[in-house]
Coordinates of C-alpha atoms and ligand atoms in Angstrom, one line a residue:
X565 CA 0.0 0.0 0.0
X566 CA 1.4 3.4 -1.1
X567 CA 0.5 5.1 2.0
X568 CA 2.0 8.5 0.9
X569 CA 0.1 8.6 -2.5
X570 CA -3.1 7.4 -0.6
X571 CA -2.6 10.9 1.5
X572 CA -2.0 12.8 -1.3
X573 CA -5.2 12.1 -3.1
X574 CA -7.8 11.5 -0.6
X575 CA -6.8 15.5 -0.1
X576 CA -8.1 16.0 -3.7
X577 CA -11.2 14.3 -2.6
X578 CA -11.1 16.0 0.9
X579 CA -14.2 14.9 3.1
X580 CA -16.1 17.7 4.5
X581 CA -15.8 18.7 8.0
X582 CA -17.7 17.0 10.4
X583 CA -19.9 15.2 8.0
X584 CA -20.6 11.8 9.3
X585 CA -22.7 9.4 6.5
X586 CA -24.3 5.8 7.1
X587 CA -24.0 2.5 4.7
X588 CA -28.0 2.4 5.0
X589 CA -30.3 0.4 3.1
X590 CA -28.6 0.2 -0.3
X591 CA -25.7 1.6 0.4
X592 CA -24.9 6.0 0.9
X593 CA -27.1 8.3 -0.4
X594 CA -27.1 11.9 0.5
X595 CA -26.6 15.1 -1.5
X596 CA -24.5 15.1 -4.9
X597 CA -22.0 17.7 -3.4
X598 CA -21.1 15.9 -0.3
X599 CA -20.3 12.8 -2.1
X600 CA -16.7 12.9 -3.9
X601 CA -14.7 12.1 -0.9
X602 CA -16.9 8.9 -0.1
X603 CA -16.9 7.7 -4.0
X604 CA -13.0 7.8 -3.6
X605 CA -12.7 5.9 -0.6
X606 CA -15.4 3.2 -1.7
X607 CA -12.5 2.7 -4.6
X608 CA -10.3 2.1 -2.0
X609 CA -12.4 -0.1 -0.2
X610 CA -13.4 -2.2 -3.3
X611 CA -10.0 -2.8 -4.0
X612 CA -9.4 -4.4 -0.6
X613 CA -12.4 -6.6 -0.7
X614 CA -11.4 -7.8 -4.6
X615 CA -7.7 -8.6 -2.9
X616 CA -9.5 -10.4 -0.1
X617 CA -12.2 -12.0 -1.7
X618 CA -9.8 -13.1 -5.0
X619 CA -12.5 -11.4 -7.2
X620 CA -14.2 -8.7 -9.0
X621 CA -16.4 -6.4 -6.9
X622 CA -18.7 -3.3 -8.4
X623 CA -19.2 -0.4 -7.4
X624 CA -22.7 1.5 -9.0
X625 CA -23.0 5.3 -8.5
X626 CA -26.9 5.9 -8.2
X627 CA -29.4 6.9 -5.8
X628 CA -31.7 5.1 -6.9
X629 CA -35.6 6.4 -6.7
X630 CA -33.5 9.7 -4.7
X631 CA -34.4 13.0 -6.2
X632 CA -31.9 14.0 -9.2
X633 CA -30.0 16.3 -7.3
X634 CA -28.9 13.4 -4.8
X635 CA -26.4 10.6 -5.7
X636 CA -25.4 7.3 -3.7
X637 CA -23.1 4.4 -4.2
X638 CA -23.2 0.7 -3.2
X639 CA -20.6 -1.9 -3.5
X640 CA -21.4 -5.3 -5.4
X641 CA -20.1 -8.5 -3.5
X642 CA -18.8 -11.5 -5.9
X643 CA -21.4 -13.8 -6.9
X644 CA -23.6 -10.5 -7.9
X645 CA -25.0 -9.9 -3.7
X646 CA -25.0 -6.7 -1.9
X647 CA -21.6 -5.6 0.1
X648 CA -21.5 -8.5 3.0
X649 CA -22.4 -6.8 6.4
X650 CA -19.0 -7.0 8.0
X651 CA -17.7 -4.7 5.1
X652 CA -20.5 -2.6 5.6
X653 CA -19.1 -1.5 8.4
X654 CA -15.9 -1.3 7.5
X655 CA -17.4 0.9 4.9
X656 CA -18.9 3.7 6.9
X657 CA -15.8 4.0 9.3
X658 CA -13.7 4.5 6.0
X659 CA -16.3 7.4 4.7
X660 CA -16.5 9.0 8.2
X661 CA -12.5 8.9 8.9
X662 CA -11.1 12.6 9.1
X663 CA -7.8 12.9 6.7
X664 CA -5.5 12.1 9.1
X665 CA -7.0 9.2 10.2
X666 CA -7.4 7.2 6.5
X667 CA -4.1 5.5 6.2
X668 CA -4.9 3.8 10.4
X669 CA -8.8 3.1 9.2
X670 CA -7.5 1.2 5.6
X671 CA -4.6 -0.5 7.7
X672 CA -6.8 -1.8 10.3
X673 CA -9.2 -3.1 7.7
X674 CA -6.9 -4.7 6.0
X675 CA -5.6 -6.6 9.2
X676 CA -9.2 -7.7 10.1
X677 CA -9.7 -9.1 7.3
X678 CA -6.4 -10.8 6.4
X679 CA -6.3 -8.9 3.2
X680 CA -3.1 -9.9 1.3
X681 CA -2.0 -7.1 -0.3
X682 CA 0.1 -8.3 -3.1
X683 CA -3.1 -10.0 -4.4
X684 CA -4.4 -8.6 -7.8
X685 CA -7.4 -6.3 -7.7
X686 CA -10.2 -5.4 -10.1
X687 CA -13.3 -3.4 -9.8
X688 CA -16.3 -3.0 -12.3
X689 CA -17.7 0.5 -12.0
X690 CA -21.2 1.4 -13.7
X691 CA -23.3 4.7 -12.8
X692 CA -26.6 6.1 -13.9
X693 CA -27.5 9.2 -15.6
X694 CA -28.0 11.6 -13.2
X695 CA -26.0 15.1 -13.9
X696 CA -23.2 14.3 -11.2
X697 CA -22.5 10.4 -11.8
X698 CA -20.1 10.9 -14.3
X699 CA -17.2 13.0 -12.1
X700 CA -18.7 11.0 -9.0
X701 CA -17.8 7.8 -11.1
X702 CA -14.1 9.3 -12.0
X703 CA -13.5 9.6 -8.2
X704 CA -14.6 5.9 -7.8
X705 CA -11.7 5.4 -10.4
X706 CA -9.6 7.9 -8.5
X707 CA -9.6 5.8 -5.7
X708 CA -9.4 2.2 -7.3
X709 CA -6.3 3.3 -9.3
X710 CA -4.1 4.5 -6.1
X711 CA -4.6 1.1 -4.4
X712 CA -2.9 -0.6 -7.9
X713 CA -6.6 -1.7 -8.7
X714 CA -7.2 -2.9 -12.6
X715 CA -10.7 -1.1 -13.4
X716 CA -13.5 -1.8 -15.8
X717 CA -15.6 1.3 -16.6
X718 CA -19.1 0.1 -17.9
X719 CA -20.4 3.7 -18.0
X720 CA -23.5 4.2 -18.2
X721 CA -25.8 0.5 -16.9
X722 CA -29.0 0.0 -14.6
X723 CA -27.9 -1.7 -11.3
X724 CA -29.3 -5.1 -12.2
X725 CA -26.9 -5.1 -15.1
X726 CA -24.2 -4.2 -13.1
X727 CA -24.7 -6.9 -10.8
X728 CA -25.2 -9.4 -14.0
X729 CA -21.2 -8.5 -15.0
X730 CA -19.8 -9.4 -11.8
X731 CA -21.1 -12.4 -11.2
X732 CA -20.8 -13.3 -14.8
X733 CA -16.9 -12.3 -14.5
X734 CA -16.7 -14.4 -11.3
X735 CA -18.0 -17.7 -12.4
X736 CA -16.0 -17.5 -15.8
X737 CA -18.2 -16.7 -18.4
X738 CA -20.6 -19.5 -17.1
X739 CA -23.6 -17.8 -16.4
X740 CA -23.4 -15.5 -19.2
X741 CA -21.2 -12.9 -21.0
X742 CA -19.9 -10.3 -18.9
X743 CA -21.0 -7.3 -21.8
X744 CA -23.9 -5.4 -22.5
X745 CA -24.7 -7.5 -25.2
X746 CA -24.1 -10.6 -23.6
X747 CA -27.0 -9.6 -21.1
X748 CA -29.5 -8.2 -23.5
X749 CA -29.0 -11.9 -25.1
X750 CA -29.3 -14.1 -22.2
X751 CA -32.7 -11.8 -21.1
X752 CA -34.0 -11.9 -24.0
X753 CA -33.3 -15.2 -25.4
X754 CA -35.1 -16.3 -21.6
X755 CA -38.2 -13.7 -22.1
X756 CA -38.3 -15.4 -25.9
X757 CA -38.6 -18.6 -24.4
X758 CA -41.2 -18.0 -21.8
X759 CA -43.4 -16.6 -23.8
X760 CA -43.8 -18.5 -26.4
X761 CA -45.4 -20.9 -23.8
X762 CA -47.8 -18.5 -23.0
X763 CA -51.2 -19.2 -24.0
X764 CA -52.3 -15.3 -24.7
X765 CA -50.8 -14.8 -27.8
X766 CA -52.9 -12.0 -29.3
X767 CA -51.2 -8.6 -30.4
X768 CA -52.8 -7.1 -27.8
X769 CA -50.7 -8.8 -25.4
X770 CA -47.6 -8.0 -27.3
X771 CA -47.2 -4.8 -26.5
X772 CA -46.5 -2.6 -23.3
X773 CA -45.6 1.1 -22.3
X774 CA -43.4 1.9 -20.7
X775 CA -42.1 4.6 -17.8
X776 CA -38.7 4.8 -17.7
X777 CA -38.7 7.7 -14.9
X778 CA -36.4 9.8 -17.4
X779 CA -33.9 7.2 -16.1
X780 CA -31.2 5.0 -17.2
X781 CA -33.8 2.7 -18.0
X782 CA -34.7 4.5 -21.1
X783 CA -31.6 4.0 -22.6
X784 CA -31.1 0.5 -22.3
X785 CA -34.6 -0.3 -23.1
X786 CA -34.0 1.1 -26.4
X787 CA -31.1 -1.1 -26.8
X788 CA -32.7 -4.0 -25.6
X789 CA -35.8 -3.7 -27.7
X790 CA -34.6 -5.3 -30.4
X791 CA -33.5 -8.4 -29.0
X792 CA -37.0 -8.8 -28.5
X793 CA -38.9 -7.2 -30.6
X794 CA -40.8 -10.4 -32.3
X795 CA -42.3 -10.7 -28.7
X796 CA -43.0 -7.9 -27.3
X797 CA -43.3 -4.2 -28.7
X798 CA -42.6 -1.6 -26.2
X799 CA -43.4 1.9 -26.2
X800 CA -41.5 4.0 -24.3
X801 CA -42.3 6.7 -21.4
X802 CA -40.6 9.8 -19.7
X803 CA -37.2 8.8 -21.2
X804 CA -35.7 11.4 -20.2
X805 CA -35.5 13.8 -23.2
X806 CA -37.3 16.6 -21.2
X807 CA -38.7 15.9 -17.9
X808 CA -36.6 15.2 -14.4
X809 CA -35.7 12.3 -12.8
X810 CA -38.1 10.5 -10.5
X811 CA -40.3 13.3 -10.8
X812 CA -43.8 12.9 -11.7
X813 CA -43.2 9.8 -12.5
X814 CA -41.5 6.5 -11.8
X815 CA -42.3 3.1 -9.7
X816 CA -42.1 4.7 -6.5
X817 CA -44.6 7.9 -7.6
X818 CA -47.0 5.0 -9.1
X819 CA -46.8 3.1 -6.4
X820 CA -47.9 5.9 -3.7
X821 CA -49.8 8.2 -5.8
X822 CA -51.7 4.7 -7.2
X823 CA -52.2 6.6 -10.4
X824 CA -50.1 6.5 -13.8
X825 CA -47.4 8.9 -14.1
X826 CA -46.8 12.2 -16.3
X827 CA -46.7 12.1 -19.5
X828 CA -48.4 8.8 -20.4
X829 CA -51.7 8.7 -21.6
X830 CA -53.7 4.9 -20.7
X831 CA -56.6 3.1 -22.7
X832 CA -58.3 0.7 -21.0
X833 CA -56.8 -2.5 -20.4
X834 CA -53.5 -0.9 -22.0
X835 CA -50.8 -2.9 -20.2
X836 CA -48.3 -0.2 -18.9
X837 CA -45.4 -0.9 -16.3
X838 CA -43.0 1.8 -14.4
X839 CA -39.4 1.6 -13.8
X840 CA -37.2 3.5 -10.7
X841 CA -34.3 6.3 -11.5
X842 CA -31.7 2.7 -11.7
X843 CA -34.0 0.4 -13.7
X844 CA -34.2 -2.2 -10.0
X845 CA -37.7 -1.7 -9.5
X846 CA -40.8 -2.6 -11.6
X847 CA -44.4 -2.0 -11.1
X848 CA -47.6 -2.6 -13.7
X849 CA -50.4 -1.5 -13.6
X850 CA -53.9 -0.4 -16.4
X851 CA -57.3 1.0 -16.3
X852 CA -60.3 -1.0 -16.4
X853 CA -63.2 -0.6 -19.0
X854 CA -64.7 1.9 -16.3
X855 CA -61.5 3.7 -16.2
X856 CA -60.5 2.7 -12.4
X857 CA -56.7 2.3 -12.0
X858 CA -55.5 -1.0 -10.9
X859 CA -51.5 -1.7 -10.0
X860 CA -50.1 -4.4 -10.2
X861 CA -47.5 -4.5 -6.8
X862 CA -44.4 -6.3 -5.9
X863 CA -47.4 -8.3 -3.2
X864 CA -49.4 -9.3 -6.3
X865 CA -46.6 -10.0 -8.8
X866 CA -45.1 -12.6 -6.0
X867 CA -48.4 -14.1 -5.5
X868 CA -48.1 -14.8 -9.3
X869 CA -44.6 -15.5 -10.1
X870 CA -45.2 -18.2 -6.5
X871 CA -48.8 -19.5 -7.5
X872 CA -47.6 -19.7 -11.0
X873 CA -44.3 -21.9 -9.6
X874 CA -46.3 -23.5 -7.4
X875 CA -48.7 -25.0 -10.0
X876 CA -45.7 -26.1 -12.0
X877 CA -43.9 -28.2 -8.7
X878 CA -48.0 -29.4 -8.6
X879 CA -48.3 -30.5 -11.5
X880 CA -44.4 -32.3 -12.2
X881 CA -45.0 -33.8 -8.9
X882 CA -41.9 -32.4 -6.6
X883 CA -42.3 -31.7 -3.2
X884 CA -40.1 -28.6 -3.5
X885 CA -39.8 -26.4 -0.7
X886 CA -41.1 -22.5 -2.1
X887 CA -41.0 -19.9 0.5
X888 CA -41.9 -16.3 -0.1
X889 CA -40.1 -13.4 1.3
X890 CA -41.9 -10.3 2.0
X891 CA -41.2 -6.9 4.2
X892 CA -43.7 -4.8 6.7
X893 CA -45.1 -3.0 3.5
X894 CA -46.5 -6.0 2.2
X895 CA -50.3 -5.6 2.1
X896 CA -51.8 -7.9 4.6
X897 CA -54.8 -8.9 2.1
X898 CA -51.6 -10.9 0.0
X899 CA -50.1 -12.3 2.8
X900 CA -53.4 -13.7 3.5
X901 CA -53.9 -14.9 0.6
X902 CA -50.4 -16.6 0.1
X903 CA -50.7 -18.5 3.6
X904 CA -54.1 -19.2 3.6
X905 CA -55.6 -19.9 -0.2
X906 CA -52.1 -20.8 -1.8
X907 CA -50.5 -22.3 1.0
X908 CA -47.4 -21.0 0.6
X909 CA -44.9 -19.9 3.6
X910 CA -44.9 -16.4 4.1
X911 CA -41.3 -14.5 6.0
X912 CA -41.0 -10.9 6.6
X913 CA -37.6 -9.2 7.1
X914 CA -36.4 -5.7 7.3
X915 CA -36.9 -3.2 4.2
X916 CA -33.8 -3.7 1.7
X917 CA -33.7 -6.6 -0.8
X918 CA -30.1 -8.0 0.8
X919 CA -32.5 -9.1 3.6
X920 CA -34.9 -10.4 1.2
X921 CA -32.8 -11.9 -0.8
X922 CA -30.5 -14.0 2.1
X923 CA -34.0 -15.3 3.7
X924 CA -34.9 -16.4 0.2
X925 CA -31.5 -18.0 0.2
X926 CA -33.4 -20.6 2.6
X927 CA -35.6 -22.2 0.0
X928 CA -35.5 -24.8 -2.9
X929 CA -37.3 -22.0 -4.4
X930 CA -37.3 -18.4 -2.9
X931 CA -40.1 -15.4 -4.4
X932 CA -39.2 -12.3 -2.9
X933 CA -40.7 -9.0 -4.0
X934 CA -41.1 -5.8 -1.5
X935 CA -44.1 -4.1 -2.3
X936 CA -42.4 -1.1 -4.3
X937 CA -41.1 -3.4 -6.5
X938 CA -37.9 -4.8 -5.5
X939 CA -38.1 -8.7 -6.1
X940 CA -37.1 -11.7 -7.7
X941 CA -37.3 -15.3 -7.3
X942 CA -34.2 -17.7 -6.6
X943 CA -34.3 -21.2 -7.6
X944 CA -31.6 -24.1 -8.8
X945 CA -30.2 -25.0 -12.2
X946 CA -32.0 -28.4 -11.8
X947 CA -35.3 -27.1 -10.3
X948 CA -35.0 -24.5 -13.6
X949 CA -35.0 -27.3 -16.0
X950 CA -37.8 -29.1 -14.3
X951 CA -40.3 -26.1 -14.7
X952 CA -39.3 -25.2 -17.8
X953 CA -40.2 -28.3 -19.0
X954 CA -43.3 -28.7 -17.4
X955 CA -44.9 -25.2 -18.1
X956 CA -45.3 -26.5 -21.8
X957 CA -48.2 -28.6 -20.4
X958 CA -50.0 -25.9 -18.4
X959 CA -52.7 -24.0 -20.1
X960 CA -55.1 -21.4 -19.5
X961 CA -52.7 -19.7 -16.9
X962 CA -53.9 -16.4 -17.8
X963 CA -57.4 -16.9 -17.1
X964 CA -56.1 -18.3 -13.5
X965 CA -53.6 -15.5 -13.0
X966 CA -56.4 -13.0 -13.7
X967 CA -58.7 -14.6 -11.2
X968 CA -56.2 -15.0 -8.5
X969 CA -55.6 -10.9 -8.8
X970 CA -59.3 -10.6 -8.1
X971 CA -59.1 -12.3 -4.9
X972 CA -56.4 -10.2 -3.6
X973 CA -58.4 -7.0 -2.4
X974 CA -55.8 -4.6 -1.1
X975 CA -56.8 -3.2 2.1
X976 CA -56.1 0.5 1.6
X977 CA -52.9 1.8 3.0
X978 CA -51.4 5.2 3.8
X979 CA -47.7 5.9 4.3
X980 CA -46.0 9.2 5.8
X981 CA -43.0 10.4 6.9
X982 CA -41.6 11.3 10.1
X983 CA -38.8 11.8 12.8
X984 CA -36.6 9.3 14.4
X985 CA -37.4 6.1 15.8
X986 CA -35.4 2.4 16.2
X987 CA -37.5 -0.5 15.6
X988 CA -37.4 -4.2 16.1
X989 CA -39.1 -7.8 14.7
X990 CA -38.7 -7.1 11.4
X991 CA -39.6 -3.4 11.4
X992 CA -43.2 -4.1 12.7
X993 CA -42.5 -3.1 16.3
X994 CA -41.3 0.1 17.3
X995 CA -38.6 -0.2 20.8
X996 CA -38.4 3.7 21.3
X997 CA -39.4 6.2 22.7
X998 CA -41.2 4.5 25.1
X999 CA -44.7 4.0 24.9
X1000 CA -44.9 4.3 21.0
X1001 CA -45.9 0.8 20.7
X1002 CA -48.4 1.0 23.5
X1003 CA -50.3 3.6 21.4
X1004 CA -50.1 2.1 18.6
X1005 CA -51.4 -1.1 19.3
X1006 CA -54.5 1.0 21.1
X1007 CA -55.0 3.2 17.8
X1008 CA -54.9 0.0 15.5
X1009 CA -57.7 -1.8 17.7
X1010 CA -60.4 1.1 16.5
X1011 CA -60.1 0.0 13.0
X1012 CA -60.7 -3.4 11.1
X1013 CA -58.4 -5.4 9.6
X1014 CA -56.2 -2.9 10.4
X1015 CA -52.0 -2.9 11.1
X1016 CA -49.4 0.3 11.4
X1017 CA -46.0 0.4 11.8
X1018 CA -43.3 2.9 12.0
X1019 CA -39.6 2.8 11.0
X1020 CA -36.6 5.1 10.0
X1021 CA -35.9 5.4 6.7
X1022 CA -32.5 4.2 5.3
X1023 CA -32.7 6.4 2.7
X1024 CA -33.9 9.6 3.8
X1025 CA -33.6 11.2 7.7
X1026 CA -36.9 10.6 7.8
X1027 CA -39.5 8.0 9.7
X1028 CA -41.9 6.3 7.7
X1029 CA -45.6 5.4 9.1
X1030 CA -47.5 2.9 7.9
X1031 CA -51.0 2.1 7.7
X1032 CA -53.9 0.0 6.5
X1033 CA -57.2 -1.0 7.2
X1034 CA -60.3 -1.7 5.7
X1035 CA -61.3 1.0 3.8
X1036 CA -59.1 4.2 2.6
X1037 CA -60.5 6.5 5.1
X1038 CA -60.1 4.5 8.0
X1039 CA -56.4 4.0 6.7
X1040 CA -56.0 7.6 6.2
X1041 CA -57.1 8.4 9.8
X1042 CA -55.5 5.5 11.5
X1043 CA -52.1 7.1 9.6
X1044 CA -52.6 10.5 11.3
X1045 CA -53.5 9.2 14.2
X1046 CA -50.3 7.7 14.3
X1047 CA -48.3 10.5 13.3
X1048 CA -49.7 12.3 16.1
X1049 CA -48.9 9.7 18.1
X1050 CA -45.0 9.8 16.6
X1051 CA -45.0 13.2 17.0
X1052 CA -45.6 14.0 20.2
X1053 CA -43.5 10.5 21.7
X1054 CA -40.6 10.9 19.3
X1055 CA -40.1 14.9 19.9
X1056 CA -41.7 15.7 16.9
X1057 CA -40.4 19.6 15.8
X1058 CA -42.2 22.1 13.4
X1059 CA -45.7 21.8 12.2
X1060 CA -48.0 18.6 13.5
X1061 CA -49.0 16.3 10.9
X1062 CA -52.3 17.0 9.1
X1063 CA -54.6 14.5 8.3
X1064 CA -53.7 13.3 4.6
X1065 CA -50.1 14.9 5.4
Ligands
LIG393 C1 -33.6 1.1 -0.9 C2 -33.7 -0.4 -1.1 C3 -35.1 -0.8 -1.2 C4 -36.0 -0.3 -0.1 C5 -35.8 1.2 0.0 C6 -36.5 1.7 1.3 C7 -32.3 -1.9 -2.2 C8 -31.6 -2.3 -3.5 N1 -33.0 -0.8 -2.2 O1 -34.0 1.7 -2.1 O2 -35.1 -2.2 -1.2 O3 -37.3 -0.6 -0.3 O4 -34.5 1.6 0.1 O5 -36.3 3.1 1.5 O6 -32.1 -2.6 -1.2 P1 -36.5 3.7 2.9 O7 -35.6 3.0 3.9 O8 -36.1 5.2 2.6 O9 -37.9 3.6 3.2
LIG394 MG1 -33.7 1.3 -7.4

């Protein structure tokens, strides 16, 4: 380790004073302008964990669903997972370490962990197109090139593509090709495959609009479209030729404004889907012949990807094991539904898909989707095969798929956002301030089918309540009543919440 060039340019990427950041949810995610010091040091620190770990790590410079004029970065663990908890840590010591204290903080990492220095690195870097990602990106560089790091700069990529070309570079070409156009082949070729088993095969279910939340979504759509285009025709959304990231539109404004975004107009029955700012989330959603608007959730699209999966291990005759994976968030109408009509196993874990995704870990076959849109589902090679096989002998799964959505009557929900608060059992109980719970569990009792919770976000310094219950006004009330009930426990300052907030 050249300790003297490490001083020299952390100085050209000097931390401001005093500023203290968290590895939250997904990683830091703050202002644009107090980010360079903390993009340069997350080189640094991918560079270790690629000496330790004997292989390529990413780095992704994005915020995410964030507002444009914040950025964020996350490190990508080997086989594709997020940053390993231990290194999470080691992470926000290394962003929170004053100048003089670096060279101690990256020595004393390097110790606990056994790094072997002399070890090759190399680090994959990809960022999205928000105004600042580019320089931010470049310090990410900075960093990875004063360790002796070998870099790979994919430039502009959505975050599930990043994760794609590290794993794919870690398991030798195996899983796929570690470029662009390797992925766009291997999705496609799969989506090609799929749904040629489908049994809707009219135009009208050939085509789908897209809102790309004037995100890096819009671009790689466009080059991905026509890999596909015999399938499926997509039309695409706020792609970012005028309007502003994440604004007006997007998976999370869908989601909690439960109407389509700007900018796209919807027949009935149009199917229409929305992405987030880095292309991880996905929501769908279409009016009916009356014109009501109906979304199609991460709760609903894991009751279909596991009903869907659970038909197939039905029907082949394997006594799998399929679990699903859900957070707090999850509308309590699905989870009823999963346990109780499908009979599938239903987890919660805290918000953030590494939690998800390591409980999903657990299964033969793990659906995990949090209600914004984060999700996948996690099965075997061998258990891959076996479905693909048999879903050439299911029919009329749209017609099923359809009526299972109508069972699933989302109890109406309301979500807000608050001050501090620490939380246990999954997010669903709050542990302080005292007496919190208590009033909770008293407010929920006056409504039916009711549940709240409230958590800090990892995101945002910000609390976020949550509420639902049988009909929207009951929900909206049973939300403000909590507030109130956050507010004046948790030393709420300024204004008090309004009803509808
Ligand atoms: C991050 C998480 C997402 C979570 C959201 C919650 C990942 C890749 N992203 O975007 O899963 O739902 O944070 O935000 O894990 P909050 O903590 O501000 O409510
Ligand atoms: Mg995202």
């Amino acid at each position: 380790m050249d300790l003297g060039a490490i001083t020299k340019y952390s100085a050209l990427h000097a931390k401001p004073n005093g500023l203290i950041l968290q590895y939250g949810t997904a990683g830091f995610r703050t202002k644009a302008e107090h980010l360079d010091h903390v993009m340069f040091r997350m080189g640094l620190l991918a560079v270790l964990r690629s000496k330790q770990t004997k292989s390529t790590i990413g780095v992704m410079v994005t915020a995410s669903h964030n507002p444009e004029e914040d950025n964020g970065v996350k490190l990508v663990d080997p086989l594709g997972e997020m940053l390993a908890p231990s290194w999470e840590e080691h992470a926000t010591c290394l962003a929170n370490a004053e100048e003089q204290d670096m060279q101690r903080v990256l020595i004393d990492i390097s110790e606990k962990e056994a790094v072997n220095l002399q070890q090759d690195a190399f680090v994959v870097i990809g960022r999205d197109t928000r105004p600042s990602s580019e320089k931010l990106s470049q310090s990410v560089i900075d960093g990875v090139t004063v360790l002796g790091g070998q870099f790979h700069d994919y430039g502009l990529l959505t975050t599930p593509q990043l994760h794609y070309m590290v794993y794919c570079r870690n398991t030798g070409g195996r899983y796929g090709k570690a470029t662009i156009e390797g992925y766009y082949q291997k999705l496609s070729k799969a989506f090609v495959e799929l749904t040629k088993q489908a049994s809707c095969s009219g135009d009208e279910y050939r085509s789908l609009k897209v809102d790309c939340a004037n995100g890096i979504g819009a671009l790689k759509l466009r080059e991905m479209e026509h890999y596909f285009s015999q399938g499926l025709s997509v039309q695409l959304f706020n792609d970012g030729s005028k309007g502003k990231l994440n604004h007006l539109c997007g998976a999370d404004f869908v989601k909690s404004h439960q109407k389509p975004p700007q900018g796209m107009e919807i027949k009935s029955n149009e199917r229409c889907c929305s992405f987030d700012g880095d292309a991880d989330r996905i929501v769908y959603y279409y009016h009916d012949a009356d014109g009501h608007f109906h979304l199609i959730d991460g709760d609903k699209i894991a009751t279909l990807i596991s009903s869907f999966l659970k038909e197939l291990l039905v029907e082949i005759g394997e006594s799998l094991n399929i679990g699903v994976v859900q957070t707090a968030y999850a509308n309590g109408s699905s989870t009823r539904y999963l346990e109780e009509v499908m009979k599938v196993p239903v987890y919660c874990t805290k918000t953030g898909v590494k939690h998800l995704h390591h409980k999903a870990q657990e299964f033969d076959i793990g659906v995990y989707f949090e209600a914004n849109g984060h999700g996948t589902a996690l099965f075997s090679t061998a258990v891959e095969m076996k479905i693909k096989q048999s879903a050439e002998q299911l029919e009329d799964k749209k017609r099923k798929a359809a009526k299972m959505l109508e069972n699933i009557i989302d109890l109406f929900n309301q979500v807000a956002d608050r001050r501090v608060i620490s939380t246990t059992d999954a997010e669903r109980q709050a542990v302080t301030p005292p007496g919190l719970q208590e009033a909770i569990n008293d407010l929920v009792k006056k409504y039916k089918l009711s549940r709240a919770f409230v958590r800090p976000s990892g995101t945002e310094d910000v609390v976020r309540v949550y509420a639902e219950a049988d009909s929207q006004e009951s929900a909206d009330h049973l939300a403000h009543e909590v507030s109130l009930a956050v507010f004046q426990l948790a030393g709420g300052i300024g204004e008090r919440p309004q009803p509808g907030f």
